[in-house]
Short mmCIF file of N, CA and C in Angstrom, two decimals:
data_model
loop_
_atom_site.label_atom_id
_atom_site.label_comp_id
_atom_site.label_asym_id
_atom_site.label_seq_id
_atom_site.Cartn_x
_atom_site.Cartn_y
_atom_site.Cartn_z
N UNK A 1 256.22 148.75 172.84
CA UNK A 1 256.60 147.86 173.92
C UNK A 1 256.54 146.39 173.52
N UNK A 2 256.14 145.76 172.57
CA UNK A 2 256.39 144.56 171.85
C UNK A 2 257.18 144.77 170.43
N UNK A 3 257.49 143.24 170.07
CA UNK A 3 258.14 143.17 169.19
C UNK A 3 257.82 143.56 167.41
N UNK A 4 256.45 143.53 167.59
CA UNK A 4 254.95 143.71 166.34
C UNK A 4 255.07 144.86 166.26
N UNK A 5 254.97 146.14 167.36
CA UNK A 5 255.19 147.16 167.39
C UNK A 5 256.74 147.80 166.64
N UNK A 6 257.48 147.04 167.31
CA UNK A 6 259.05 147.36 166.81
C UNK A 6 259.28 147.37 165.45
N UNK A 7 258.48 146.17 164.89
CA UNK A 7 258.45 146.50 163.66
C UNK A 7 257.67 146.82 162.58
N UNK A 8 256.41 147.11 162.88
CA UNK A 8 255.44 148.14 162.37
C UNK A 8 256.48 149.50 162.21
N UNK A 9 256.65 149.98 163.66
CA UNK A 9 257.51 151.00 163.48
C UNK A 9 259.02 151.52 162.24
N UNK A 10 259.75 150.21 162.84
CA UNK A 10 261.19 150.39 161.92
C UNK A 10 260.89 149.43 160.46
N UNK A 11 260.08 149.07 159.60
CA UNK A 11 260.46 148.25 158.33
C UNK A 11 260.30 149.13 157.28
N UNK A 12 258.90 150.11 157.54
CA UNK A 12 258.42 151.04 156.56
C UNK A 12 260.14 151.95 156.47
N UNK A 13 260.77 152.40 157.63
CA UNK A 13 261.97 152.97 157.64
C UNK A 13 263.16 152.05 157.27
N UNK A 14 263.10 150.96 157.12
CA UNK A 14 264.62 150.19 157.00
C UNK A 14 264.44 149.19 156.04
N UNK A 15 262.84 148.96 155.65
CA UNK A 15 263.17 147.79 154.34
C UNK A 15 263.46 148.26 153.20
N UNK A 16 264.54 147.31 152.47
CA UNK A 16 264.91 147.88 151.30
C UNK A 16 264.22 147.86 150.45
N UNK A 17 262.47 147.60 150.49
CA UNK A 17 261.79 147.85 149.28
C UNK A 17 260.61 148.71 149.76
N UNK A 18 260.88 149.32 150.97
CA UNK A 18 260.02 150.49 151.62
C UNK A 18 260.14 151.23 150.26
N UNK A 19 258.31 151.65 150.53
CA UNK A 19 258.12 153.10 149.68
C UNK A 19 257.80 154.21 150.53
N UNK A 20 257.86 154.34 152.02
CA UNK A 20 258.00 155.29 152.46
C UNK A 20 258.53 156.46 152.45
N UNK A 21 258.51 157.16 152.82
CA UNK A 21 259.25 158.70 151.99
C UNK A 21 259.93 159.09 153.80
N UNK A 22 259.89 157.83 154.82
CA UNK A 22 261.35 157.91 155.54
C UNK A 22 262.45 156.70 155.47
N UNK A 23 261.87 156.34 154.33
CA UNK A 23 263.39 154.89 154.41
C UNK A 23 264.85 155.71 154.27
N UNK A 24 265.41 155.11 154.37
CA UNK A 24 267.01 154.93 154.96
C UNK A 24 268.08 153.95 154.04
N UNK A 25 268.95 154.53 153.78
CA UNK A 25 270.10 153.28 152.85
C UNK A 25 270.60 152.68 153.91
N UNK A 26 270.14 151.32 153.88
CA UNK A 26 271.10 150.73 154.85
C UNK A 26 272.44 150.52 154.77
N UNK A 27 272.95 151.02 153.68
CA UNK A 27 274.52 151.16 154.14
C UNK A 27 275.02 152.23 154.64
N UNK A 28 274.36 153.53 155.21
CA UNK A 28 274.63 153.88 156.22
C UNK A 28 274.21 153.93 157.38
N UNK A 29 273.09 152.82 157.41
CA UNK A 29 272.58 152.76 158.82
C UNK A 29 273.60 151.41 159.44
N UNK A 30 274.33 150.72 158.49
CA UNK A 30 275.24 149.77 158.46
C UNK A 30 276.93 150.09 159.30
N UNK A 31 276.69 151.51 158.76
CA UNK A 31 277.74 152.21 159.43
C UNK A 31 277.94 153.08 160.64
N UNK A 32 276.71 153.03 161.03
CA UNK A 32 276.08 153.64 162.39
C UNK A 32 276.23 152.83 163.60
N UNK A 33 277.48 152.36 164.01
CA UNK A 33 277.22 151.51 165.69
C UNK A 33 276.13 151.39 166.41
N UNK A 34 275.96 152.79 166.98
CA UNK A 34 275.46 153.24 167.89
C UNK A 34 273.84 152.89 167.94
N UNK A 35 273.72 153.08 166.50
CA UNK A 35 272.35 153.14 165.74
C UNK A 35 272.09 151.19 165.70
N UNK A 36 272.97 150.59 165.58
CA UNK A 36 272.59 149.02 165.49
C UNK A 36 273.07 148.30 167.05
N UNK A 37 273.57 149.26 167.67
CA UNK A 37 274.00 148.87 169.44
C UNK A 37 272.40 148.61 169.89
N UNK A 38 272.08 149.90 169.41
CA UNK A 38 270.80 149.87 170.51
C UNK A 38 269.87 149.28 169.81
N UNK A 39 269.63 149.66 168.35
CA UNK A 39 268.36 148.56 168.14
C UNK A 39 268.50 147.35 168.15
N UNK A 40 269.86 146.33 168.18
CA UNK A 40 270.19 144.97 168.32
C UNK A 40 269.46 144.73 170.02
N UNK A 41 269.73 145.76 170.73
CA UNK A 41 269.50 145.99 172.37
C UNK A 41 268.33 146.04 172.57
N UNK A 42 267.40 146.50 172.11
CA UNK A 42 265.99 147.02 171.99
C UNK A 42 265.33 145.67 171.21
N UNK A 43 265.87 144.87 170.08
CA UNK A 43 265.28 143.83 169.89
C UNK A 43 264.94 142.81 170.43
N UNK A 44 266.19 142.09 170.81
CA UNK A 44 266.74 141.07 171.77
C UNK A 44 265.59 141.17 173.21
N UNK A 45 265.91 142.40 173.77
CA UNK A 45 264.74 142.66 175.17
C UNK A 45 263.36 142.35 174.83
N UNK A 46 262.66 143.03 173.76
CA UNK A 46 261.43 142.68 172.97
C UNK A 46 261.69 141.36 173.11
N UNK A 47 262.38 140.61 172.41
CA UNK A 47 261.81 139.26 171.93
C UNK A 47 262.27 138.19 172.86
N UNK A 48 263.15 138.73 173.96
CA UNK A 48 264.19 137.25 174.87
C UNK A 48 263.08 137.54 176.42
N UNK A 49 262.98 139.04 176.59
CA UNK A 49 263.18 139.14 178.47
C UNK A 49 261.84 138.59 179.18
N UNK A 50 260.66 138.55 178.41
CA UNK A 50 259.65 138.04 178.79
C UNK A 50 259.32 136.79 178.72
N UNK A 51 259.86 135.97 178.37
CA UNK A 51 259.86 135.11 177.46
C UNK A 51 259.53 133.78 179.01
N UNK A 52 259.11 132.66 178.86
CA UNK A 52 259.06 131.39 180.13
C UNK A 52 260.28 131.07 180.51
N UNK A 53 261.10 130.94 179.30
CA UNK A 53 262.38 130.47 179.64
C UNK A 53 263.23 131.65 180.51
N UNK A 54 263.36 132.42 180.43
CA UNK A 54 263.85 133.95 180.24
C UNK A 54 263.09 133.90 182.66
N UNK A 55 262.03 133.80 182.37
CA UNK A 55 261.35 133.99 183.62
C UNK A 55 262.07 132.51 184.59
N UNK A 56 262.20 131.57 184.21
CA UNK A 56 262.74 130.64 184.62
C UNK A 56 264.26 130.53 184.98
N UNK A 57 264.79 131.36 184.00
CA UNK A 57 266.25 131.05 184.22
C UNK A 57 266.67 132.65 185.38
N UNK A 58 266.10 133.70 185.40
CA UNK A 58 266.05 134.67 186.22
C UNK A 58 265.93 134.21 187.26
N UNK A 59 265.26 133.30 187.74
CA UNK A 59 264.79 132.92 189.31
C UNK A 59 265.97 131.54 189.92
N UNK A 60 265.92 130.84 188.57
CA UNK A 60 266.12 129.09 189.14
C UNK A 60 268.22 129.33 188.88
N UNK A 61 268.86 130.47 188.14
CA UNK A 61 270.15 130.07 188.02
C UNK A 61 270.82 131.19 188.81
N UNK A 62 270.02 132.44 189.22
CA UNK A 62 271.06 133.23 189.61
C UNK A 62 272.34 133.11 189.65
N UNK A 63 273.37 133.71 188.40
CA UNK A 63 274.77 133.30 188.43
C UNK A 63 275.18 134.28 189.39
N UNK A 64 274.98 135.44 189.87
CA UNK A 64 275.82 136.09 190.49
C UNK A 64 275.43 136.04 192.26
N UNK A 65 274.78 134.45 192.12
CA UNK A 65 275.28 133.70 193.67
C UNK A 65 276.28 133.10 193.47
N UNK A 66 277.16 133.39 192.95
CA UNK A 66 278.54 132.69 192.82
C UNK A 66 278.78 132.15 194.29
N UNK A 67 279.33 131.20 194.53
CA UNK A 67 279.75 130.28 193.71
C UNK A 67 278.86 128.72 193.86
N UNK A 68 278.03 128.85 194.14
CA UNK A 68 276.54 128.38 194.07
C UNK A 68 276.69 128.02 192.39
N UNK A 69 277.25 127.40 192.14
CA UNK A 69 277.00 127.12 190.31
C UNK A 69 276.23 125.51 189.76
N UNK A 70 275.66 126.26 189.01
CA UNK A 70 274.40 124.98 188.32
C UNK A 70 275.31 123.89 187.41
N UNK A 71 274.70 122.43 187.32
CA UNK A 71 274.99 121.80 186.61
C UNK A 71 275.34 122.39 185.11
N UNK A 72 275.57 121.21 184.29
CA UNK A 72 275.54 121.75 182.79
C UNK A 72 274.07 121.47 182.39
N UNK A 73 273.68 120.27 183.36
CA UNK A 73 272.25 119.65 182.52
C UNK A 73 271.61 120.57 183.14
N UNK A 74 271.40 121.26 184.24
CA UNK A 74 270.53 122.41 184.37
C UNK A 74 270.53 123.22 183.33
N UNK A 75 271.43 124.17 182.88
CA UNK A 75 271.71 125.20 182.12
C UNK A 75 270.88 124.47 181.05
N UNK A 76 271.14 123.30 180.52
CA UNK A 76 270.43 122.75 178.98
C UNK A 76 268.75 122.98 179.47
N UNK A 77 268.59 122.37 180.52
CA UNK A 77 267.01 121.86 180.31
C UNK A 77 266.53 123.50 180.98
N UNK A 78 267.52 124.35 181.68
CA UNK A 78 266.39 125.91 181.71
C UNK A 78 266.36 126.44 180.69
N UNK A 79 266.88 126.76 180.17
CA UNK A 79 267.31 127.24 178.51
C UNK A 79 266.44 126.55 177.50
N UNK A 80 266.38 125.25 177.24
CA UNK A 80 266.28 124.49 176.61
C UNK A 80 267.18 123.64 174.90
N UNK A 81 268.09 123.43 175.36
CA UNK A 81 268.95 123.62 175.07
C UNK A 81 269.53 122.64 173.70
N UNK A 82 268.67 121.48 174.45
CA UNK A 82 268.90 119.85 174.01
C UNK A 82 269.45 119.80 172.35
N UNK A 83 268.75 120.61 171.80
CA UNK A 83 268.80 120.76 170.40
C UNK A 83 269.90 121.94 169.73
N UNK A 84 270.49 122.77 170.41
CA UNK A 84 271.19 123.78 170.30
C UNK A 84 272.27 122.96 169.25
N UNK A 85 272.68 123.96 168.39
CA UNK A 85 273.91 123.56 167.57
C UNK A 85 275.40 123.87 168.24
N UNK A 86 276.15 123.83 168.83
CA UNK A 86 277.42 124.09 169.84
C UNK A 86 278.85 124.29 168.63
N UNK A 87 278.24 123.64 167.09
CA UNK A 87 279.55 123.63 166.36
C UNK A 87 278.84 123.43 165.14
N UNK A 88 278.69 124.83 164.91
CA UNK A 88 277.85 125.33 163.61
C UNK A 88 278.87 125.19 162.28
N UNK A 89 278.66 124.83 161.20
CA UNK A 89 279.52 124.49 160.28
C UNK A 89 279.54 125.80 158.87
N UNK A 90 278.98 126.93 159.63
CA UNK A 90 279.25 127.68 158.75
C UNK A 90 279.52 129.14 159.21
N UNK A 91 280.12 129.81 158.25
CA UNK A 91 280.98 131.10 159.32
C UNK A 91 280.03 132.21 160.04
N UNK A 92 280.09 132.66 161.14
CA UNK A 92 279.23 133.49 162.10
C UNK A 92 278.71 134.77 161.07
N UNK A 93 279.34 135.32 159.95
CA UNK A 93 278.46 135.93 159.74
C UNK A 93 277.86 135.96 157.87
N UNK A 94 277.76 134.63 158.32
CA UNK A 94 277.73 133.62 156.49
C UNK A 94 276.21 134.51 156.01
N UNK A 95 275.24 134.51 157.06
CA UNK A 95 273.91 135.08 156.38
C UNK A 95 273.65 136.51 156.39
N UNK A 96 275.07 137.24 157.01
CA UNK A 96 274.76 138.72 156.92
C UNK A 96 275.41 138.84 155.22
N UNK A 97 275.85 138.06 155.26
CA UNK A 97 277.11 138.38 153.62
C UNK A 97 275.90 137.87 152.46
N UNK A 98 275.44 136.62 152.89
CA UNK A 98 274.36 136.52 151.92
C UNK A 98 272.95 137.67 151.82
N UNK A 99 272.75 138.20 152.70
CA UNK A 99 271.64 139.04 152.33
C UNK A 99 272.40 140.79 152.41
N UNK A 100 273.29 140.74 152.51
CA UNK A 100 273.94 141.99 151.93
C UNK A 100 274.29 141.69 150.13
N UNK A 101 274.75 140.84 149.98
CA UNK A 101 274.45 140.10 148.33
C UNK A 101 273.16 140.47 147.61
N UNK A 102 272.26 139.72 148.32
CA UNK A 102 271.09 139.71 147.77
C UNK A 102 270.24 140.84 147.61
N UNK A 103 270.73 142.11 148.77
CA UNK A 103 270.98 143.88 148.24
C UNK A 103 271.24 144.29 147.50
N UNK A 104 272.35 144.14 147.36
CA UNK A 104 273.29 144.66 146.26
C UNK A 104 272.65 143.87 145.17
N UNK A 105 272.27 142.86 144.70
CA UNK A 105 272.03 142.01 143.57
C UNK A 105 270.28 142.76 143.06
N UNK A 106 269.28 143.70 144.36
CA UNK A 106 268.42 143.79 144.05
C UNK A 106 267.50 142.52 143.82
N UNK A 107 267.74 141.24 144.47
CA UNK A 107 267.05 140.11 144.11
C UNK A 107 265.67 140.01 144.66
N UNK A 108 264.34 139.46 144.31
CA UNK A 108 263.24 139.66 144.53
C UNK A 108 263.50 139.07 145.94
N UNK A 109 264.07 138.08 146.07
CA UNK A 109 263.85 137.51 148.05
C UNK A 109 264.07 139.04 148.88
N UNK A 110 264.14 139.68 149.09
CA UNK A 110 264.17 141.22 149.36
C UNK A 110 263.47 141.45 149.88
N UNK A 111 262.05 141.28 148.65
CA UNK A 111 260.91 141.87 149.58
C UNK A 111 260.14 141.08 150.69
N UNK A 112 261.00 139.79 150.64
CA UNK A 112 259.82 138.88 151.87
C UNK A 112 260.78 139.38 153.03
N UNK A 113 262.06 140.27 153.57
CA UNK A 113 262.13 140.49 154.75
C UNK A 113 261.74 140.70 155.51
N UNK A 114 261.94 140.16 156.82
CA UNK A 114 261.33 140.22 158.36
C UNK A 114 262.29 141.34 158.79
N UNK A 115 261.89 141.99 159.81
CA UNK A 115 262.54 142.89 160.91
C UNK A 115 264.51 142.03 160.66
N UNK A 116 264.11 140.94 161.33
CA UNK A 116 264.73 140.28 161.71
C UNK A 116 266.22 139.94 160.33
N UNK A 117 265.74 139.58 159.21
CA UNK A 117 266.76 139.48 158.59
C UNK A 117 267.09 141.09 158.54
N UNK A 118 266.61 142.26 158.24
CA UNK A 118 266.71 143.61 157.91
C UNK A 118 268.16 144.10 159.10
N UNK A 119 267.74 143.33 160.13
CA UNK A 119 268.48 144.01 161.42
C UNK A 119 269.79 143.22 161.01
N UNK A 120 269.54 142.25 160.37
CA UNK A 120 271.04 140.80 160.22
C UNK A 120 272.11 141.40 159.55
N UNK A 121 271.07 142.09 158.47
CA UNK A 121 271.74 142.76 157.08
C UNK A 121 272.44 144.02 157.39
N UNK A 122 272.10 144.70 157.95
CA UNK A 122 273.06 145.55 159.12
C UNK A 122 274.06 145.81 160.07
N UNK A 123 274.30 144.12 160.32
CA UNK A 123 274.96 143.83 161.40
C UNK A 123 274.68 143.38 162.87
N UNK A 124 273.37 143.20 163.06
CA UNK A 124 272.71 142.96 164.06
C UNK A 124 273.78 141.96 165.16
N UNK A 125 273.64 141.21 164.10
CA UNK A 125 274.42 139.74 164.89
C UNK A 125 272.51 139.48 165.35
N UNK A 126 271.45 138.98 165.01
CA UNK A 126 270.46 138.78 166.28
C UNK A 126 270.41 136.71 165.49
N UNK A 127 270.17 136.56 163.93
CA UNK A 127 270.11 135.43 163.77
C UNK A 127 270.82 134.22 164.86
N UNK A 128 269.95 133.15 165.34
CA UNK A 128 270.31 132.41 166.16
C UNK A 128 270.03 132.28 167.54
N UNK A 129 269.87 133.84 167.61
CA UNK A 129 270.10 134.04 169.19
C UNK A 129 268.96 133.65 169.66
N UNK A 130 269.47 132.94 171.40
CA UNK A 130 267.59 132.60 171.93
C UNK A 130 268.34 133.21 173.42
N UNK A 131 267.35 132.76 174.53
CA UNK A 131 267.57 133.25 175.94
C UNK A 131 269.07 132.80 176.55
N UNK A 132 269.43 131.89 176.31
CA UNK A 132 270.89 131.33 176.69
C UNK A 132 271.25 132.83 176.20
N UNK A 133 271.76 133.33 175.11
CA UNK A 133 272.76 134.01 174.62
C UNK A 133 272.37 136.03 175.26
N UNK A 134 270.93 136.02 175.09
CA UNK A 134 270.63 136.98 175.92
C UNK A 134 270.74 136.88 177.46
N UNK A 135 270.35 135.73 177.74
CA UNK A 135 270.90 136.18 179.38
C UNK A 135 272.17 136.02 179.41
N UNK A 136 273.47 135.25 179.10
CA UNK A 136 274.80 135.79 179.01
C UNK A 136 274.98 137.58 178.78
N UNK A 137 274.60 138.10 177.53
CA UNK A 137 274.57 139.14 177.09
C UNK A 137 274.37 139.95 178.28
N UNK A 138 273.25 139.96 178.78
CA UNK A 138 272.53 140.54 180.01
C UNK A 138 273.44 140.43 181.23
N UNK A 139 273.94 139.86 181.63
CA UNK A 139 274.50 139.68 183.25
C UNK A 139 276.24 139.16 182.80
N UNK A 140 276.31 139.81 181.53
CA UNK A 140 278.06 140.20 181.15
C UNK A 140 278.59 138.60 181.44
N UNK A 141 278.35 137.59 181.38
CA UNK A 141 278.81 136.32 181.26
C UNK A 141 279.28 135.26 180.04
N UNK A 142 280.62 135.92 179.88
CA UNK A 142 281.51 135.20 178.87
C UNK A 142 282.10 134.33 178.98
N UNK A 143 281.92 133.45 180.24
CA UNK A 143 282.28 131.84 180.14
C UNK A 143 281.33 131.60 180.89
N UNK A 144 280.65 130.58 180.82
CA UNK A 144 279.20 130.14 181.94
C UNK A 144 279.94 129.08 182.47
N UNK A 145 280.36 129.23 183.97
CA UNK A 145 281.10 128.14 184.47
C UNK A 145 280.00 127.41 185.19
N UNK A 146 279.81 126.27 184.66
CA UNK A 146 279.22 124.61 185.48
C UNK A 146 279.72 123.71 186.28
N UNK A 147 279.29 123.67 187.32
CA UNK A 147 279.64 122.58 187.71
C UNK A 147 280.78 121.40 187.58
N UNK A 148 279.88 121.26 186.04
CA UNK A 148 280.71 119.92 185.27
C UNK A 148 281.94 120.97 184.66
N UNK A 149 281.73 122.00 184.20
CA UNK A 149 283.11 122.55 183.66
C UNK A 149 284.26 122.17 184.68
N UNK A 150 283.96 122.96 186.00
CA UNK A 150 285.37 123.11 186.88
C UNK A 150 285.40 121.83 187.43
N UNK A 151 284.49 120.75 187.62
CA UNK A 151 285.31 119.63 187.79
C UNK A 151 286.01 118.79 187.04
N UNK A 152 285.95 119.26 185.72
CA UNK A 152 286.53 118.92 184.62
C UNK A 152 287.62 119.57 184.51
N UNK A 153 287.77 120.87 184.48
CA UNK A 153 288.91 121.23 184.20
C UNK A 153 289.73 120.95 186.09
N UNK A 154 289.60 120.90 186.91
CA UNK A 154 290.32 120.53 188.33
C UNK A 154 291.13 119.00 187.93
N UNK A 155 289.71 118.21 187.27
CA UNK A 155 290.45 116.77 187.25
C UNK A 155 291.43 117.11 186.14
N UNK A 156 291.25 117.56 185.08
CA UNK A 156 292.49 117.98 184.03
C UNK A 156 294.01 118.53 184.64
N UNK A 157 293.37 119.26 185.64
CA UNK A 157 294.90 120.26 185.84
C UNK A 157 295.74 119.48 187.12
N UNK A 158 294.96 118.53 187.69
CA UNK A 158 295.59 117.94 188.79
C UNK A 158 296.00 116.49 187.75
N UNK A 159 295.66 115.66 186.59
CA UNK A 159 296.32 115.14 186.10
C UNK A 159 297.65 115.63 185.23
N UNK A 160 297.43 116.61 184.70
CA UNK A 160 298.65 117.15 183.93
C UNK A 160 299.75 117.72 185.11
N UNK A 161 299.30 118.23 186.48
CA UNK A 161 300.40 118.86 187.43
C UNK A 161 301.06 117.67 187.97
N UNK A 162 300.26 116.36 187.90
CA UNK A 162 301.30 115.59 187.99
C UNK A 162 302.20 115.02 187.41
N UNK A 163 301.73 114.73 185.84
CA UNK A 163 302.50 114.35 184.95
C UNK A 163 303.86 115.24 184.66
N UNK A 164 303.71 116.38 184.61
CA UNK A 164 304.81 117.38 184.33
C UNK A 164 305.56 116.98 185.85
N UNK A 165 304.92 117.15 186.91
CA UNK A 165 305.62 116.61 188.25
C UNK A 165 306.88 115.99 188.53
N UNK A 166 306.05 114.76 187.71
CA UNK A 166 306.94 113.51 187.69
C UNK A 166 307.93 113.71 186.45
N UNK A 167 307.71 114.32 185.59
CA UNK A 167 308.31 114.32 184.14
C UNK A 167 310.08 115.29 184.46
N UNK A 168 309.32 116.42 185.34
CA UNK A 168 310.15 117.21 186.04
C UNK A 168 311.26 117.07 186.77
N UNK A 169 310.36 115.68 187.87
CA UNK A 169 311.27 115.63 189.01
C UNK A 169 310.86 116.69 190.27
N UNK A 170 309.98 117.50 189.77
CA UNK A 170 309.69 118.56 190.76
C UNK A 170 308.29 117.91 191.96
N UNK A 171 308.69 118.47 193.01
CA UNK A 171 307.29 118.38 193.77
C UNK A 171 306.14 119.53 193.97
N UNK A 172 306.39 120.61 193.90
CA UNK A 172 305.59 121.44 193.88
C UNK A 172 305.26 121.68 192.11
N UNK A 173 303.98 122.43 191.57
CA UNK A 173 303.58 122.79 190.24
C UNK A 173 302.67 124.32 190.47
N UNK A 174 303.47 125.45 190.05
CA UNK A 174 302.61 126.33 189.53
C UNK A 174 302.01 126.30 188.99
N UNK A 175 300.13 126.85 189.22
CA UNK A 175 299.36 126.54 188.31
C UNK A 175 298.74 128.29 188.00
N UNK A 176 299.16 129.29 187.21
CA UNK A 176 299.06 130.56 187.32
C UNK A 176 297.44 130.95 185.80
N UNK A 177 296.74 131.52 186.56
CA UNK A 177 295.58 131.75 185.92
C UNK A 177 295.51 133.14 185.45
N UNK A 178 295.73 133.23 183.55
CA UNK A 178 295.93 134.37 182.83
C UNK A 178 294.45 134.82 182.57
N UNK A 179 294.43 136.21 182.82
CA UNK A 179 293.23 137.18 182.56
C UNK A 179 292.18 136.37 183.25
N UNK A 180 292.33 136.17 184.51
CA UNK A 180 291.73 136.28 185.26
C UNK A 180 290.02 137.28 185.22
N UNK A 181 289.94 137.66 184.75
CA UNK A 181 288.96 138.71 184.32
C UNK A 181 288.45 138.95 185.99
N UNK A 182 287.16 138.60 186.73
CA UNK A 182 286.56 138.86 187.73
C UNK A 182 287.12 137.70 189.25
N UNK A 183 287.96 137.21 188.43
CA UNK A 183 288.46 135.75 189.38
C UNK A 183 287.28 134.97 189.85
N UNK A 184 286.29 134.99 189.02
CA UNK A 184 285.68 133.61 189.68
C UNK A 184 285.76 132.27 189.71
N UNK A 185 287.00 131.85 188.32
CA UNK A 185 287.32 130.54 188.26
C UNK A 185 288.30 130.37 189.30
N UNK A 186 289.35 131.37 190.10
CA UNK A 186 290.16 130.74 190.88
C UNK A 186 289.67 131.03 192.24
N UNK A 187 288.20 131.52 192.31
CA UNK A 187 288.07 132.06 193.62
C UNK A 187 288.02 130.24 194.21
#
């Protein structure tokens, strides 16, 4: 039921310099979805759901009071956010390729793995992640609409519906919203 546990349990089984007599090639535990669905699922909960922030943002953002929606500076300061990188300069899965390398190469950095790179090297996707990305994950939220977003994008679309307007000659402007997914941006 903790994360210490999780990996007491899975390293003797998944590190690549386990001498256990149940380790595992991770290139086919690499090839196992199902098998990195749930332990990516099982990690993330361990290490995000208890968490202050995690307890804070459960109570203080409820997104699915729609349409009750929080600032952006809320979202930063429940989260904590201030410091977050938004435009990372290297490719999303730059450190699974490097420590699948460093596998294959047999290189001594190997044996200092954590749970954590072990799960990376698999495919985890977990490097990076903090409570922002698990509670998205959690309550299926693939655009976090703010406040400041939709009045941003309203003032955008009512300057451009006029410009085309006038550009047109037209008085009326269709403004038609693709993949709509749950319609909460046009509700």
């Amino acid at each position: 039921n903790s994360l210490s546990e999780l990996q007491d349990l899975l390293l003797p089984i998944l590190h690549p310099k386990s001498t256990s007599g149940l380790k595992v090639d991770l290139h086919h535990v690499h090839r196992n979805v199902r098998f990195r669905s749930w332990i990516r699922n099982l990690y993330l909960d361990l290490k995000f759901s208890r968490t202050d922030k995690m307890q804070k943002a459960s109570s203080a953002l409820l997104y699915e009071n729609y349409p009750n929606l929080v600032s952006y500076q809320k979202l930063v300061s429940t989260f904590g956010l201030q410091q977050w990188n938004k435009n990372p300069q290297h490719r999303e899965d730059e450190l699974q390729r490097a420590l699948e390398a460093a596998l294959l190469k047999d290189c001594a950095t190997v044996w200092d793995w954590t749970l954590e790179d072990t799960l990376e090297c698999i495919g985890c996707c977990i490097v990076g992640m903090n409570e922002f990305n698990f509670y998205c994950e959690e309550n299926k939220i693939y655009d976090f609409l703010t406040q400041d977003y939709i009045t941003e994008l309203g003032r955008y679309l009512y300057k451009r519906s006029r410009k085309i307007s006038k550009d047109k000659g037209k008085r009326e402007i269709t403004i038609l919203e693709v993949g709509a997914g749950e319609g909460k941006l046009g509700a």
